[in-house]
mmCIF file with all atom_site columns, C-alpha atoms in Angstrom:
data_model
loop_
_atom_site.group_PDB
_atom_site.id
_atom_site.type_symbol
_atom_site.label_atom_id
_atom_site.label_alt_id
_atom_site.label_comp_id
_atom_site.label_asym_id
_atom_site.label_entity_id
_atom_site.label_seq_id
_atom_site.pdbx_PDB_ins_code
_atom_site.Cartn_x
_atom_site.Cartn_y
_atom_site.Cartn_z
_atom_site.occupancy
_atom_site.B_iso_or_equiv
_atom_site.pdbx_formal_charge
_atom_site.auth_seq_id
_atom_site.auth_comp_id
_atom_site.auth_asym_id
_atom_site.auth_atom_id
_atom_site.pdbx_PDB_model_num
ATOM 1   C CA . UNK F 1 1   ? -125.960 -121.747 51.364 1.00 0.00 ? 7   UNK F CA 1
ATOM 2   C CA . UNK F 1 2   ? -123.312 -119.090 51.856 1.00 0.00 ? 8   UNK F CA 1
ATOM 3   C CA . UNK F 1 3   ? -121.037 -119.316 54.913 1.00 0.00 ? 9   UNK F CA 1
ATOM 4   C CA . UNK F 1 4   ? -120.632 -116.279 57.127 1.00 0.00 ? 10  UNK F CA 1
ATOM 5   C CA . UNK F 1 5   ? -116.888 -116.872 57.109 1.00 0.00 ? 11  UNK F CA 1
ATOM 6   C CA . UNK F 1 6   ? -114.477 -119.279 55.457 1.00 0.00 ? 12  UNK F CA 1
ATOM 7   C CA . UNK F 1 7   ? -111.611 -121.114 57.168 1.00 0.00 ? 13  UNK F CA 1
ATOM 8   C CA . UNK F 1 8   ? -108.399 -122.661 55.830 1.00 0.00 ? 14  UNK F CA 1
ATOM 9   C CA . UNK F 1 9   ? -109.136 -126.293 55.008 1.00 0.00 ? 15  UNK F CA 1
ATOM 10  C CA . UNK F 1 10  ? -112.609 -125.589 53.547 1.00 0.00 ? 16  UNK F CA 1
ATOM 11  C CA . UNK F 1 11  ? -113.406 -126.980 50.087 1.00 0.00 ? 17  UNK F CA 1
ATOM 12  C CA . UNK F 1 12  ? -115.881 -126.099 47.327 1.00 0.00 ? 18  UNK F CA 1
ATOM 13  C CA . UNK F 1 13  ? -116.682 -128.718 44.668 1.00 0.00 ? 19  UNK F CA 1
ATOM 14  C CA . UNK F 1 14  ? -118.345 -128.065 41.321 1.00 0.00 ? 20  UNK F CA 1
ATOM 15  C CA . UNK F 1 15  ? -120.706 -130.504 39.577 1.00 0.00 ? 21  UNK F CA 1
ATOM 16  C CA . UNK F 1 16  ? -117.925 -131.211 37.049 1.00 0.00 ? 22  UNK F CA 1
ATOM 17  C CA . UNK F 1 17  ? -115.631 -132.460 39.813 1.00 0.00 ? 23  UNK F CA 1
ATOM 18  C CA . UNK F 1 18  ? -113.430 -129.374 40.089 1.00 0.00 ? 24  UNK F CA 1
ATOM 19  C CA . UNK F 1 19  ? -112.384 -128.594 43.665 1.00 0.00 ? 25  UNK F CA 1
ATOM 20  C CA . UNK F 1 20  ? -111.126 -125.379 45.231 1.00 0.00 ? 26  UNK F CA 1
ATOM 21  C CA . UNK F 1 21  ? -109.333 -125.585 48.567 1.00 0.00 ? 27  UNK F CA 1
ATOM 22  C CA . UNK F 1 22  ? -108.771 -122.674 50.933 1.00 0.00 ? 28  UNK F CA 1
ATOM 23  C CA . UNK F 1 23  ? -105.333 -122.363 52.482 1.00 0.00 ? 29  UNK F CA 1
ATOM 24  C CA . UNK F 1 24  ? -103.748 -125.137 50.441 1.00 0.00 ? 30  UNK F CA 1
ATOM 25  C CA . UNK F 1 25  ? -100.429 -123.310 49.974 1.00 0.00 ? 31  UNK F CA 1
ATOM 26  C CA . UNK F 1 26  ? -101.232 -119.768 51.119 1.00 0.00 ? 32  UNK F CA 1
ATOM 27  C CA . UNK F 1 27  ? -103.483 -118.786 54.025 1.00 0.00 ? 33  UNK F CA 1
ATOM 28  C CA . UNK F 1 28  ? -106.894 -117.351 53.060 1.00 0.00 ? 34  UNK F CA 1
ATOM 29  C CA . UNK F 1 29  ? -106.386 -118.078 49.331 1.00 0.00 ? 35  UNK F CA 1
ATOM 30  C CA . UNK F 1 30  ? -108.542 -120.475 47.288 1.00 0.00 ? 36  UNK F CA 1
ATOM 31  C CA . UNK F 1 31  ? -106.681 -122.715 44.836 1.00 0.00 ? 37  UNK F CA 1
ATOM 32  C CA . UNK F 1 32  ? -107.977 -125.296 42.424 1.00 0.00 ? 38  UNK F CA 1
ATOM 33  C CA . UNK F 1 33  ? -106.606 -128.787 43.004 1.00 0.00 ? 39  UNK F CA 1
ATOM 34  C CA . UNK F 1 34  ? -105.606 -130.625 41.032 1.00 0.00 ? 40  UNK F CA 1
ATOM 35  C CA . UNK F 1 35  ? -104.528 -127.516 39.159 1.00 0.00 ? 41  UNK F CA 1
ATOM 36  C CA . UNK F 1 36  ? -106.154 -126.890 35.790 1.00 0.00 ? 42  UNK F CA 1
ATOM 37  C CA . UNK F 1 37  ? -104.411 -125.301 32.804 1.00 0.00 ? 43  UNK F CA 1
ATOM 38  C CA . UNK F 1 38  ? -106.194 -121.994 33.388 1.00 0.00 ? 44  UNK F CA 1
ATOM 39  C CA . UNK F 1 39  ? -106.634 -122.184 37.160 1.00 0.00 ? 45  UNK F CA 1
ATOM 40  C CA . UNK F 1 40  ? -106.601 -118.884 38.984 1.00 0.00 ? 46  UNK F CA 1
ATOM 41  C CA . UNK F 1 41  ? -106.397 -118.039 42.654 1.00 0.00 ? 47  UNK F CA 1
ATOM 42  C CA . UNK F 1 42  ? -109.672 -116.873 44.192 1.00 0.00 ? 48  UNK F CA 1
ATOM 43  C CA . UNK F 1 43  ? -110.519 -114.698 47.165 1.00 0.00 ? 49  UNK F CA 1
ATOM 44  C CA . UNK F 1 44  ? -113.173 -115.308 49.801 1.00 0.00 ? 50  UNK F CA 1
ATOM 45  C CA . UNK F 1 45  ? -115.395 -112.693 48.137 1.00 0.00 ? 51  UNK F CA 1
ATOM 46  C CA . UNK F 1 46  ? -115.104 -114.448 44.768 1.00 0.00 ? 52  UNK F CA 1
ATOM 47  C CA . UNK F 1 47  ? -115.993 -117.826 46.302 1.00 0.00 ? 53  UNK F CA 1
ATOM 48  C CA . UNK F 1 48  ? -118.897 -116.268 48.217 1.00 0.00 ? 54  UNK F CA 1
ATOM 49  C CA . UNK F 1 49  ? -120.213 -114.744 44.972 1.00 0.00 ? 55  UNK F CA 1
ATOM 50  C CA . UNK F 1 50  ? -119.796 -118.077 43.196 1.00 0.00 ? 56  UNK F CA 1
ATOM 51  C CA . UNK F 1 51  ? -121.777 -119.888 45.879 1.00 0.00 ? 57  UNK F CA 1
ATOM 52  C CA . UNK F 1 52  ? -124.426 -117.163 46.026 1.00 0.00 ? 58  UNK F CA 1
ATOM 53  C CA . UNK F 1 53  ? -124.960 -116.430 42.328 1.00 0.00 ? 59  UNK F CA 1
ATOM 54  C CA . UNK F 1 54  ? -123.312 -118.992 40.086 1.00 0.00 ? 60  UNK F CA 1
ATOM 55  C CA . UNK F 1 55  ? -123.747 -122.153 42.020 1.00 0.00 ? 61  UNK F CA 1
ATOM 56  C CA . UNK F 1 56  ? -126.840 -124.255 42.001 1.00 0.00 ? 62  UNK F CA 1
ATOM 57  C CA . UNK F 1 57  ? -127.720 -126.924 44.540 1.00 0.00 ? 63  UNK F CA 1
ATOM 58  C CA . UNK F 1 58  ? -125.304 -129.313 42.841 1.00 0.00 ? 64  UNK F CA 1
ATOM 59  C CA . UNK F 1 59  ? -122.312 -127.294 44.100 1.00 0.00 ? 65  UNK F CA 1
ATOM 60  C CA . UNK F 1 60  ? -120.957 -128.610 47.387 1.00 0.00 ? 66  UNK F CA 1
ATOM 61  C CA . UNK F 1 61  ? -119.362 -126.680 50.213 1.00 0.00 ? 67  UNK F CA 1
ATOM 62  C CA . UNK F 1 62  ? -117.358 -128.937 52.553 1.00 0.00 ? 68  UNK F CA 1
ATOM 63  C CA . UNK F 1 63  ? -116.153 -127.351 55.800 1.00 0.00 ? 69  UNK F CA 1
ATOM 64  C CA . UNK F 1 64  ? -112.819 -128.118 57.413 1.00 0.00 ? 70  UNK F CA 1
ATOM 65  C CA . UNK F 1 65  ? -113.104 -131.174 59.675 1.00 0.00 ? 71  UNK F CA 1
ATOM 66  C CA . UNK F 1 66  ? -110.552 -131.228 62.514 1.00 0.00 ? 72  UNK F CA 1
ATOM 67  C CA . UNK F 1 67  ? -108.575 -134.373 63.320 1.00 0.00 ? 73  UNK F CA 1
ATOM 68  C CA . UNK F 1 68  ? -109.656 -136.400 66.345 1.00 0.00 ? 74  UNK F CA 1
ATOM 69  C CA . UNK F 1 69  ? -106.087 -136.426 67.612 1.00 0.00 ? 75  UNK F CA 1
ATOM 70  C CA . UNK F 1 70  ? -106.126 -132.672 68.192 1.00 0.00 ? 76  UNK F CA 1
ATOM 71  C CA . UNK F 1 71  ? -108.420 -130.336 70.080 1.00 0.00 ? 77  UNK F CA 1
ATOM 72  C CA . UNK F 1 72  ? -111.500 -128.824 68.455 1.00 0.00 ? 78  UNK F CA 1
ATOM 73  C CA . UNK F 1 73  ? -110.822 -125.294 67.168 1.00 0.00 ? 79  UNK F CA 1
ATOM 74  C CA . UNK F 1 74  ? -112.139 -122.366 69.167 1.00 0.00 ? 80  UNK F CA 1
ATOM 75  C CA . UNK F 1 75  ? -113.057 -121.580 72.739 1.00 0.00 ? 81  UNK F CA 1
ATOM 76  C CA . UNK F 1 76  ? -114.468 -124.374 74.874 1.00 0.00 ? 82  UNK F CA 1
ATOM 77  C CA . UNK F 1 77  ? -118.060 -124.092 76.101 1.00 0.00 ? 83  UNK F CA 1
ATOM 78  C CA . UNK F 1 78  ? -118.379 -126.320 79.152 1.00 0.00 ? 84  UNK F CA 1
ATOM 79  C CA . UNK F 1 79  ? -121.683 -125.031 80.571 1.00 0.00 ? 85  UNK F CA 1
ATOM 80  C CA . UNK F 1 80  ? -125.121 -124.356 79.158 1.00 0.00 ? 86  UNK F CA 1
ATOM 81  C CA . UNK F 1 81  ? -124.742 -120.725 80.286 1.00 0.00 ? 87  UNK F CA 1
ATOM 82  C CA . UNK F 1 82  ? -121.655 -120.315 78.072 1.00 0.00 ? 88  UNK F CA 1
ATOM 83  C CA . UNK F 1 83  ? -123.635 -121.602 75.070 1.00 0.00 ? 89  UNK F CA 1
ATOM 84  C CA . UNK F 1 84  ? -126.471 -119.148 75.800 1.00 0.00 ? 90  UNK F CA 1
ATOM 85  C CA . UNK F 1 85  ? -123.964 -116.261 75.962 1.00 0.00 ? 91  UNK F CA 1
ATOM 86  C CA . UNK F 1 86  ? -122.340 -116.973 72.564 1.00 0.00 ? 92  UNK F CA 1
ATOM 87  C CA . UNK F 1 87  ? -122.213 -113.924 70.290 1.00 0.00 ? 93  UNK F CA 1
ATOM 88  C CA . UNK F 1 88  ? -123.450 -115.312 66.983 1.00 0.00 ? 94  UNK F CA 1
ATOM 89  C CA . UNK F 1 89  ? -124.297 -112.032 65.200 1.00 0.00 ? 95  UNK F CA 1
ATOM 90  C CA . UNK F 1 90  ? -124.339 -111.139 62.310 1.00 0.00 ? 96  UNK F CA 1
ATOM 91  C CA . UNK F 1 91  ? -125.331 -114.723 61.457 1.00 0.00 ? 97  UNK F CA 1
ATOM 92  C CA . UNK F 1 92  ? -128.970 -115.436 60.702 1.00 0.00 ? 98  UNK F CA 1
ATOM 93  C CA . UNK F 1 93  ? -128.755 -119.224 60.909 1.00 0.00 ? 99  UNK F CA 1
ATOM 94  C CA . UNK F 1 94  ? -126.470 -122.231 60.777 1.00 0.00 ? 100 UNK F CA 1
ATOM 95  C CA . UNK F 1 95  ? -125.970 -125.378 58.742 1.00 0.00 ? 101 UNK F CA 1
ATOM 96  C CA . UNK F 1 96  ? -125.138 -128.672 60.445 1.00 0.00 ? 102 UNK F CA 1
ATOM 97  C CA . UNK F 1 97  ? -122.522 -130.975 58.942 1.00 0.00 ? 103 UNK F CA 1
ATOM 98  C CA . UNK F 1 98  ? -122.250 -134.308 60.772 1.00 0.00 ? 104 UNK F CA 1
ATOM 99  C CA . UNK F 1 99  ? -119.250 -136.647 60.575 1.00 0.00 ? 105 UNK F CA 1
ATOM 100 C CA . UNK F 1 100 ? -118.709 -140.088 62.064 1.00 0.00 ? 106 UNK F CA 1
ATOM 101 C CA . UNK F 1 101 ? -115.572 -142.063 62.791 1.00 0.00 ? 107 UNK F CA 1
ATOM 102 C CA . UNK F 1 102 ? -116.066 -145.769 63.484 1.00 0.00 ? 108 UNK F CA 1
ATOM 103 C CA . UNK F 1 103 ? -113.612 -148.533 64.327 1.00 0.00 ? 109 UNK F CA 1
ATOM 104 C CA . UNK F 1 104 ? -113.215 -149.637 60.720 1.00 0.00 ? 110 UNK F CA 1
ATOM 105 C CA . UNK F 1 105 ? -112.369 -146.138 59.500 1.00 0.00 ? 111 UNK F CA 1
ATOM 106 C CA . UNK F 1 106 ? -109.948 -145.640 62.381 1.00 0.00 ? 112 UNK F CA 1
ATOM 107 C CA . UNK F 1 107 ? -108.286 -148.987 61.651 1.00 0.00 ? 113 UNK F CA 1
ATOM 108 C CA . UNK F 1 108 ? -107.824 -147.888 58.024 1.00 0.00 ? 114 UNK F CA 1
ATOM 109 C CA . UNK F 1 109 ? -105.960 -144.766 59.154 1.00 0.00 ? 115 UNK F CA 1
ATOM 110 C CA . UNK F 1 110 ? -108.726 -142.166 58.986 1.00 0.00 ? 116 UNK F CA 1
ATOM 111 C CA . UNK F 1 111 ? -108.151 -139.602 61.745 1.00 0.00 ? 117 UNK F CA 1
ATOM 112 C CA . UNK F 1 112 ? -111.031 -137.248 60.926 1.00 0.00 ? 118 UNK F CA 1
ATOM 113 C CA . UNK F 1 113 ? -114.119 -139.236 60.041 1.00 0.00 ? 119 UNK F CA 1
ATOM 114 C CA . UNK F 1 114 ? -116.463 -139.062 57.094 1.00 0.00 ? 120 UNK F CA 1
ATOM 115 C CA . UNK F 1 115 ? -119.291 -136.611 56.578 1.00 0.00 ? 121 UNK F CA 1
ATOM 116 C CA . UNK F 1 116 ? -122.655 -138.337 56.445 1.00 0.00 ? 122 UNK F CA 1
ATOM 117 C CA . UNK F 1 117 ? -124.462 -138.071 53.121 1.00 0.00 ? 123 UNK F CA 1
ATOM 118 C CA . UNK F 1 118 ? -127.447 -135.972 52.287 1.00 0.00 ? 124 UNK F CA 1
ATOM 119 C CA . UNK F 1 119 ? -128.263 -132.321 52.367 1.00 0.00 ? 125 UNK F CA 1
ATOM 120 C CA . UNK F 1 120 ? -126.856 -130.441 55.374 1.00 0.00 ? 126 UNK F CA 1
ATOM 121 C CA . UNK F 1 121 ? -129.503 -129.521 57.958 1.00 0.00 ? 127 UNK F CA 1
ATOM 122 C CA . UNK F 1 122 ? -130.385 -125.813 58.216 1.00 0.00 ? 128 UNK F CA 1
ATOM 123 C CA . UNK F 1 123 ? -130.973 -124.423 61.706 1.00 0.00 ? 129 UNK F CA 1
ATOM 124 C CA . UNK F 1 124 ? -132.203 -121.180 63.218 1.00 0.00 ? 130 UNK F CA 1
ATOM 125 C CA . UNK F 1 125 ? -129.816 -119.643 65.770 1.00 0.00 ? 131 UNK F CA 1
ATOM 126 C CA . UNK F 1 126 ? -132.195 -120.646 68.588 1.00 0.00 ? 132 UNK F CA 1
ATOM 127 C CA . UNK F 1 127 ? -132.079 -124.239 67.312 1.00 0.00 ? 133 UNK F CA 1
ATOM 128 C CA . UNK F 1 128 ? -128.269 -124.124 67.214 1.00 0.00 ? 134 UNK F CA 1
ATOM 129 C CA . UNK F 1 129 ? -128.119 -123.017 70.845 1.00 0.00 ? 135 UNK F CA 1
ATOM 130 C CA . UNK F 1 130 ? -130.684 -125.659 71.875 1.00 0.00 ? 136 UNK F CA 1
ATOM 131 C CA . UNK F 1 131 ? -128.712 -128.377 70.066 1.00 0.00 ? 137 UNK F CA 1
ATOM 132 C CA . UNK F 1 132 ? -125.413 -127.416 71.704 1.00 0.00 ? 138 UNK F CA 1
ATOM 133 C CA . UNK F 1 133 ? -127.094 -127.169 75.112 1.00 0.00 ? 139 UNK F CA 1
ATOM 134 C CA . UNK F 1 134 ? -128.637 -130.612 74.580 1.00 0.00 ? 140 UNK F CA 1
ATOM 135 C CA . UNK F 1 135 ? -125.290 -132.153 73.675 1.00 0.00 ? 141 UNK F CA 1
ATOM 136 C CA . UNK F 1 136 ? -123.735 -130.756 76.868 1.00 0.00 ? 142 UNK F CA 1
ATOM 137 C CA . UNK F 1 137 ? -126.683 -131.880 78.997 1.00 0.00 ? 143 UNK F CA 1
ATOM 138 C CA . UNK F 1 138 ? -126.974 -135.432 77.599 1.00 0.00 ? 144 UNK F CA 1
ATOM 139 C CA . UNK F 1 139 ? -123.324 -136.277 77.021 1.00 0.00 ? 145 UNK F CA 1
ATOM 140 C CA . UNK F 1 140 ? -121.103 -135.510 80.049 1.00 0.00 ? 146 UNK F CA 1
ATOM 141 C CA . UNK F 1 141 ? -117.910 -136.245 78.104 1.00 0.00 ? 147 UNK F CA 1
ATOM 142 C CA . UNK F 1 142 ? -118.899 -134.117 75.079 1.00 0.00 ? 148 UNK F CA 1
ATOM 143 C CA . UNK F 1 143 ? -116.699 -131.296 73.856 1.00 0.00 ? 149 UNK F CA 1
ATOM 144 C CA . UNK F 1 144 ? -118.325 -128.123 72.498 1.00 0.00 ? 150 UNK F CA 1
ATOM 145 C CA . UNK F 1 145 ? -116.339 -125.181 71.119 1.00 0.00 ? 151 UNK F CA 1
ATOM 146 C CA . UNK F 1 146 ? -117.118 -121.910 69.354 1.00 0.00 ? 152 UNK F CA 1
ATOM 147 C CA . UNK F 1 147 ? -114.643 -120.532 66.817 1.00 0.00 ? 153 UNK F CA 1
ATOM 148 C CA . UNK F 1 148 ? -115.817 -116.961 66.254 1.00 0.00 ? 154 UNK F CA 1
ATOM 149 C CA . UNK F 1 149 ? -113.105 -116.155 63.693 1.00 0.00 ? 155 UNK F CA 1
ATOM 150 C CA . UNK F 1 150 ? -114.105 -119.128 61.516 1.00 0.00 ? 156 UNK F CA 1
ATOM 151 C CA . UNK F 1 151 ? -117.832 -118.578 62.075 1.00 0.00 ? 157 UNK F CA 1
ATOM 152 C CA . UNK F 1 152 ? -118.602 -122.064 63.332 1.00 0.00 ? 158 UNK F CA 1
ATOM 153 C CA . UNK F 1 153 ? -119.283 -124.155 66.408 1.00 0.00 ? 159 UNK F CA 1
ATOM 154 C CA . UNK F 1 154 ? -118.138 -127.727 66.958 1.00 0.00 ? 160 UNK F CA 1
ATOM 155 C CA . UNK F 1 155 ? -119.518 -130.581 69.046 1.00 0.00 ? 161 UNK F CA 1
ATOM 156 C CA . UNK F 1 156 ? -117.821 -133.935 69.563 1.00 0.00 ? 162 UNK F CA 1
ATOM 157 C CA . UNK F 1 157 ? -119.111 -136.935 71.494 1.00 0.00 ? 163 UNK F CA 1
ATOM 158 C CA . UNK F 1 158 ? -119.006 -140.734 71.412 1.00 0.00 ? 164 UNK F CA 1
ATOM 159 C CA . UNK F 1 159 ? -121.819 -143.269 71.213 1.00 0.00 ? 165 UNK F CA 1
ATOM 160 C CA . UNK F 1 160 ? -120.635 -146.831 71.583 1.00 0.00 ? 166 UNK F CA 1
ATOM 161 C CA . UNK F 1 161 ? -117.556 -147.223 69.402 1.00 0.00 ? 167 UNK F CA 1
ATOM 162 C CA . UNK F 1 162 ? -118.442 -144.324 67.072 1.00 0.00 ? 168 UNK F CA 1
ATOM 163 C CA . UNK F 1 163 ? -117.100 -140.793 67.477 1.00 0.00 ? 169 UNK F CA 1
ATOM 164 C CA . UNK F 1 164 ? -119.380 -138.032 66.195 1.00 0.00 ? 170 UNK F CA 1
ATOM 165 C CA . UNK F 1 165 ? -118.157 -134.576 65.185 1.00 0.00 ? 171 UNK F CA 1
ATOM 166 C CA . UNK F 1 166 ? -120.702 -131.917 64.272 1.00 0.00 ? 172 UNK F CA 1
ATOM 167 C CA . UNK F 1 167 ? -119.698 -128.723 62.511 1.00 0.00 ? 173 UNK F CA 1
ATOM 168 C CA . UNK F 1 168 ? -122.261 -125.919 62.776 1.00 0.00 ? 174 UNK F CA 1
ATOM 169 C CA . UNK F 1 169 ? -121.445 -123.423 60.036 1.00 0.00 ? 175 UNK F CA 1
ATOM 170 C CA . UNK F 1 170 ? -122.897 -119.956 60.627 1.00 0.00 ? 176 UNK F CA 1
ATOM 171 C CA . UNK F 1 171 ? -124.647 -118.461 57.590 1.00 0.00 ? 177 UNK F CA 1
ATOM 172 C CA . UNK F 1 172 ? -125.984 -115.058 56.558 1.00 0.00 ? 178 UNK F CA 1
#
């Protein structure tokens, strides 16, 4: 899975436990943290090539997850029509990352939530639109945004005492 675009706050983890973070100290730059003896800065193109060619399924891409205390990044989509009119090209699909924030996590000071385990769900663009439309139709208090620059859509809604945040990462 190769993202269409990266965003500061994204992370890539290797099977050996190494982690590269985008925008850690400099915007748009990938840095290894904790720093290794021979760690080098990487560009988006280098990380894309690593994910495309050098990385197997054991490599993990973790998208930036916004805090619940702030607004979701991007432009708000408040109607189904706005979701239908989203310009998603040149993406060919999307990957869904789902996070949950429950009372226990919130009590312990977590202000983002935790991504649910398992392999991220791959979606066609039509499925992405249908999912976002469904969230708006079924959850009146839901927030849906599209961040074109970052190449991702966000949906946030509550069920009971659990807050759900979905990150839809556009892919090539």
